[in-house]
CSV table of C-alpha atoms in Angstrom, one decimal:
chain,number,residue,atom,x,y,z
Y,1,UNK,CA,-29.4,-26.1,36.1
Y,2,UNK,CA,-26.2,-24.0,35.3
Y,3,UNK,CA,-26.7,-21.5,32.3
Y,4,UNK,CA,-23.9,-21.0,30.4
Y,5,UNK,CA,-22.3,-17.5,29.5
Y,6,UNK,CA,-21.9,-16.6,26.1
Y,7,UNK,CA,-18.0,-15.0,26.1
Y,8,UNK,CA,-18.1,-11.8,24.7
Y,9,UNK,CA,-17.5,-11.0,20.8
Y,10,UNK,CA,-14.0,-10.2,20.1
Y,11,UNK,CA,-13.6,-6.3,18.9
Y,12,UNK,CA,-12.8,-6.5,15.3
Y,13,UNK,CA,-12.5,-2.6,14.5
Y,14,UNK,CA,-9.7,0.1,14.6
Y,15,UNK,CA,-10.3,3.2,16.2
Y,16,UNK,CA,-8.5,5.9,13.4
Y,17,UNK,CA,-7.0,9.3,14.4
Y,18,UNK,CA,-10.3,10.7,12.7
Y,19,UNK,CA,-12.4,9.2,14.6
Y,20,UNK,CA,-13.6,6.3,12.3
Y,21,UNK,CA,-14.5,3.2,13.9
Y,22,UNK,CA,-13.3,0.5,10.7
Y,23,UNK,CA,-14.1,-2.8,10.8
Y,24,UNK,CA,-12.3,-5.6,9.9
Y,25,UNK,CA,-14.9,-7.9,8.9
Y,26,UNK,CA,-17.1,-5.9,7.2
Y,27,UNK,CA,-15.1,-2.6,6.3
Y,28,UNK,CA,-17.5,0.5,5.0
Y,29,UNK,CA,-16.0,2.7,2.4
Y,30,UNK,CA,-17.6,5.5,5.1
Y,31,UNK,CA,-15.2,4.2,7.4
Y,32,UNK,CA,-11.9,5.0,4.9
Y,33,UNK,CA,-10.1,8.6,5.1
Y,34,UNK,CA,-7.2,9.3,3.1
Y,35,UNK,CA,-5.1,11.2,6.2
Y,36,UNK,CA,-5.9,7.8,8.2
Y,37,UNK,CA,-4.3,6.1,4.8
Y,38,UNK,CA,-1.4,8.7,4.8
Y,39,UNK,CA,-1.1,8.3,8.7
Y,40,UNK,CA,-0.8,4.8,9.2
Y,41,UNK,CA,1.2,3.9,6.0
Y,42,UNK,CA,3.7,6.4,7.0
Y,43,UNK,CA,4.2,5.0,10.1
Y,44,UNK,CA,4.7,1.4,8.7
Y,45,UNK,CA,8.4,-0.2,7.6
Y,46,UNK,CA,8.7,-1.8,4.4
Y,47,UNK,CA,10.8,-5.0,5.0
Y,48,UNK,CA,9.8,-5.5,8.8
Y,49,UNK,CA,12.1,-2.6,9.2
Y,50,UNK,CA,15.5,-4.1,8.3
Y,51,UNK,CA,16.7,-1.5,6.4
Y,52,UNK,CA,19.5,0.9,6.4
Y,53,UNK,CA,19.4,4.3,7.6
Y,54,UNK,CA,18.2,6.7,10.1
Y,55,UNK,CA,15.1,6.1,9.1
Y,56,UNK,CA,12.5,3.3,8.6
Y,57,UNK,CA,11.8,3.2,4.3
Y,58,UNK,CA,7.4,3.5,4.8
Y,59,UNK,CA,5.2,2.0,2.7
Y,60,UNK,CA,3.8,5.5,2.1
Y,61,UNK,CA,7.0,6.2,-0.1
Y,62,UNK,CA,7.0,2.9,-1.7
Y,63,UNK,CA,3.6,3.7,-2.8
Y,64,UNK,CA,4.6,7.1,-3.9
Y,65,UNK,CA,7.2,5.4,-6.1
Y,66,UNK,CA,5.3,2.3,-7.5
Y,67,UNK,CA,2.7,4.8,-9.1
Y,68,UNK,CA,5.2,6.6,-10.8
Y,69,UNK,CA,7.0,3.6,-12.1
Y,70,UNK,CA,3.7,3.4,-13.3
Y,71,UNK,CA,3.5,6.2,-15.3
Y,72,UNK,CA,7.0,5.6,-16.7
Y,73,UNK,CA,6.2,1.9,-18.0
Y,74,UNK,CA,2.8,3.5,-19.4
Y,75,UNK,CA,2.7,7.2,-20.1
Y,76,UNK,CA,-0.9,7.5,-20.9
Y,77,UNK,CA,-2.3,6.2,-17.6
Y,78,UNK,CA,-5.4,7.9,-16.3
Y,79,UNK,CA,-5.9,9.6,-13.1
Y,80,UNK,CA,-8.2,7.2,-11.7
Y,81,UNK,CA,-5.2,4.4,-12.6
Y,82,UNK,CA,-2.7,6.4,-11.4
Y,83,UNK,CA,-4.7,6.7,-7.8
Y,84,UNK,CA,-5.0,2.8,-8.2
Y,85,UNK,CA,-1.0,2.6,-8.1
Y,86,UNK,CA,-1.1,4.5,-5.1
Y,87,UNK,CA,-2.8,2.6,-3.1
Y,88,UNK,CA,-2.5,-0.8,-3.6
Y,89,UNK,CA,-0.8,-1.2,-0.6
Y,90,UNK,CA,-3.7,0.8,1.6
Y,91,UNK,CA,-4.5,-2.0,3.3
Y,92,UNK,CA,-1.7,-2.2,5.5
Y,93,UNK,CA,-2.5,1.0,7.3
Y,94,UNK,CA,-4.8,-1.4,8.9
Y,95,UNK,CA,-3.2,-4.7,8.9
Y,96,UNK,CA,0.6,-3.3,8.5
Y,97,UNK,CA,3.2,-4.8,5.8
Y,98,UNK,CA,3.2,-8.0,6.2
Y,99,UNK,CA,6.4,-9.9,4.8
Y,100,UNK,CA,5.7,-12.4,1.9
Y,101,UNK,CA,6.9,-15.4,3.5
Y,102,UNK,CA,4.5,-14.5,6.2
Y,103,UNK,CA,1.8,-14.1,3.9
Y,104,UNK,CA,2.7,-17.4,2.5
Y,105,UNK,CA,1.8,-19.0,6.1
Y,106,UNK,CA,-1.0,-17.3,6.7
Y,107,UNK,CA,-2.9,-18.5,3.2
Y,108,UNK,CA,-6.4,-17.4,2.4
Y,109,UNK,CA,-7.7,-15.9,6.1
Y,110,UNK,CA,-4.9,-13.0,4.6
Y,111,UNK,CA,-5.8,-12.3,1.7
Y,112,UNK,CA,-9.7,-12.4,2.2
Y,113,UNK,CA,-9.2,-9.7,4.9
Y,114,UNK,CA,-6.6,-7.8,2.9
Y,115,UNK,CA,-9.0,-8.2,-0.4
Y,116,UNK,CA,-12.0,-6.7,1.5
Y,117,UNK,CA,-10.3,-3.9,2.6
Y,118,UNK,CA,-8.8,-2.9,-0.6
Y,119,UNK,CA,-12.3,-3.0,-1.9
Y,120,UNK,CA,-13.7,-0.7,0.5
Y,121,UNK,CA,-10.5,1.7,-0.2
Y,122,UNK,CA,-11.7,1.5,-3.7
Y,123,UNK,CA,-15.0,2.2,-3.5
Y,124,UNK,CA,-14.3,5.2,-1.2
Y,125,UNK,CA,-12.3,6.6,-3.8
Y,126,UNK,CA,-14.8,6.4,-6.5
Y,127,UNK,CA,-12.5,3.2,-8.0
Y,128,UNK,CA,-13.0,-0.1,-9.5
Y,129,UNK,CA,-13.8,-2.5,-6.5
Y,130,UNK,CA,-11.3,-4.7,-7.8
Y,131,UNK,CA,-8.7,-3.8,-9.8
Y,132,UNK,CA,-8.7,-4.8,-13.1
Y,133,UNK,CA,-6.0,-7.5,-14.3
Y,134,UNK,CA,-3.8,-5.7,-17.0
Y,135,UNK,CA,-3.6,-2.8,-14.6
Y,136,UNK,CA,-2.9,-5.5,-11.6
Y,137,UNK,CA,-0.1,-6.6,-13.8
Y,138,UNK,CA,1.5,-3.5,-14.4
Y,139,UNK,CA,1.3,-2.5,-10.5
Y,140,UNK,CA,2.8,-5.9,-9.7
Y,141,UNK,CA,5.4,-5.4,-12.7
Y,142,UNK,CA,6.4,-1.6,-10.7
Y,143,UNK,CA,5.8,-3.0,-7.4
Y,144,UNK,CA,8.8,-5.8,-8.3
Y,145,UNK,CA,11.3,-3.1,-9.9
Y,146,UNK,CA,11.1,-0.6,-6.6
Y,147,UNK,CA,11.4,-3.9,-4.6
Y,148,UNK,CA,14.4,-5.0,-6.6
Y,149,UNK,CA,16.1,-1.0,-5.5
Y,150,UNK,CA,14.7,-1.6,-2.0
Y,151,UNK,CA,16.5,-4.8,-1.7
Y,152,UNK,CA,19.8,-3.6,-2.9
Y,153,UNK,CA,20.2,0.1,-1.2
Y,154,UNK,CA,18.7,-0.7,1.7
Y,155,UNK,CA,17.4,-4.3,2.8
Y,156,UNK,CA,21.5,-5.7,2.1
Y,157,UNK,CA,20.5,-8.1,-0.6
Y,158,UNK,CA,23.6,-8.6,-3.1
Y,159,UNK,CA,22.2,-7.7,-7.1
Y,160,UNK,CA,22.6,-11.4,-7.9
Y,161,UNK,CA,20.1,-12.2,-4.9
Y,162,UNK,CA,17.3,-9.5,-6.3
Y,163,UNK,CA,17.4,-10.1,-9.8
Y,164,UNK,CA,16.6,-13.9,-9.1
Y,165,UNK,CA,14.1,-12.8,-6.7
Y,166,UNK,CA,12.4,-9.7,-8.0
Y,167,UNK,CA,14.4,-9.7,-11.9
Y,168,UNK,CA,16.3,-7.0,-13.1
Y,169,UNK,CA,14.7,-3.8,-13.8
Y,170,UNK,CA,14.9,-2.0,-17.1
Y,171,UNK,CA,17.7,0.9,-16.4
Y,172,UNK,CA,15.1,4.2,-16.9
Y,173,UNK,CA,13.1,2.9,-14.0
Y,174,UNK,CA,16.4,2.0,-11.2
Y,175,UNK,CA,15.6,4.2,-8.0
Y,176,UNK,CA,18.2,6.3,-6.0
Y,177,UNK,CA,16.4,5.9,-2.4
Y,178,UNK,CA,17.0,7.2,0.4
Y,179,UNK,CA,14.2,6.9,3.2
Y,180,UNK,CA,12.5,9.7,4.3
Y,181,UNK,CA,11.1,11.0,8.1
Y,182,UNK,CA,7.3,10.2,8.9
Y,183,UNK,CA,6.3,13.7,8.6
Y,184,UNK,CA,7.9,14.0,5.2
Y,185,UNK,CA,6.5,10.5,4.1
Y,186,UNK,CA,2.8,11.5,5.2
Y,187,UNK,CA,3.4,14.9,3.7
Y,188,UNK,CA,4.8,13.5,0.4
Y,189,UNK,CA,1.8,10.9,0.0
Y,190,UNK,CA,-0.6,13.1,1.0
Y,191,UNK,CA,0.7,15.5,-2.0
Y,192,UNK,CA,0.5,13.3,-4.6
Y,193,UNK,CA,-2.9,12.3,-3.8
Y,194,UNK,CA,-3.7,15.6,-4.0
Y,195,UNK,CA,-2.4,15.9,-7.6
Y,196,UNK,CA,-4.0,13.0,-8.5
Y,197,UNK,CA,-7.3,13.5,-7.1
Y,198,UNK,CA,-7.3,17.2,-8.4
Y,199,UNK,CA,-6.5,16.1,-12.3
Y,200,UNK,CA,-10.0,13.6,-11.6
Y,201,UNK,CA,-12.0,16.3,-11.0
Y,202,UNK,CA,-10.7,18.4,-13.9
Y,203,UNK,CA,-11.6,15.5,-16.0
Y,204,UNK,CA,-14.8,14.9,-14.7
């Protein structure tokens, strides 16, 4: 009587520069450092890379300037908001930017993987597992106006073509982009973390 061999479990972790060992199905908030953050979204292209430029425009400096359109549409956001903004793209570091038609394929298997990885980001960073609706909004409100910039300066969509896709922005919060090295996008993520983490302790 044959036995038959169990095939071996697929590996569903990421080996970091750290060290960390995260897991995909069950992500630990032990497993999250911000240089692996900084790290990978640095190294990631916004728009599949089809951008202008020497240089790929990262997800780390999209992030950079979605929490400070944050801070322009509402002036009295807290720290621990502010860091919200910042990384509510994290996940990709791990699963990279995937475009939205794409998403739109993939359905639910997405955005259950992507949702329990924000969570453990969250958790790690002494946030809000999930991130409360009125403050979702206003991300998603910034997230569209730096998209609407992206698209024009550097993705070679026509004005007409954004605003109908992403809606005109209101004029104090148009971008001037220009996309920066890794090193400097790392550098430049990992600052304003800094800033922001620094002003939680003060309050705390």
């Amino acid at each position: 009587m044959k036995h038959s061999v169990k095939a071996p479990r697929p590996r569903v972790w990421q080996r970091m520069l750290s060290g960390r060992r995260l897991d995909l199905a069950n992500p630990s908030p032990m497993d999250v450092e911000i240089e692996d953050i900084a790290h990978g979204l640095a190294r990631v292209a916004r728009w599949n890379g089809q951008t202008r430029g020497e240089h790929a425009f990262s997800v780390a400096e999209h992030s950079v300037l979605v929490e400070k359109i944050c801070r322009t549409l509402r002036p009295d956001l807290t720290p621990q908001q502010s860091l919200t903004a910042l990384l509510h793209d994290s996940p990709e570091y791990v699963i990279g930017d995937m475009i939205s038609p794409f998403k739109a394929l993939l359905g639910e298997s997405y955005k259950s993987i992507e949702a329990r990885l924000q969570e453990a980001i969250h958790i790690r960073f002494g946030l809000a597992p999930v991130t409360p609706q009125r403050l979702k909004r206003l991300i998603k409100k910034a997230d569209l106006i730096c998209a609407w910039s992206e698209a024009i300066q550097l993705a070679g969509f026509s004005e007409d073509e954004a605003n109908k896709l992403f809606g005109k922005p209101p004029e104090d919060t148009k971008l001037r982009l220009k996309p920066k090295a890794v090193p400097d996008a790392q550098s430049t993520f990992l600052k304003r973390y800094a800033q922001i983490n620094k002003q939680i302790e003060t309050a705390t």
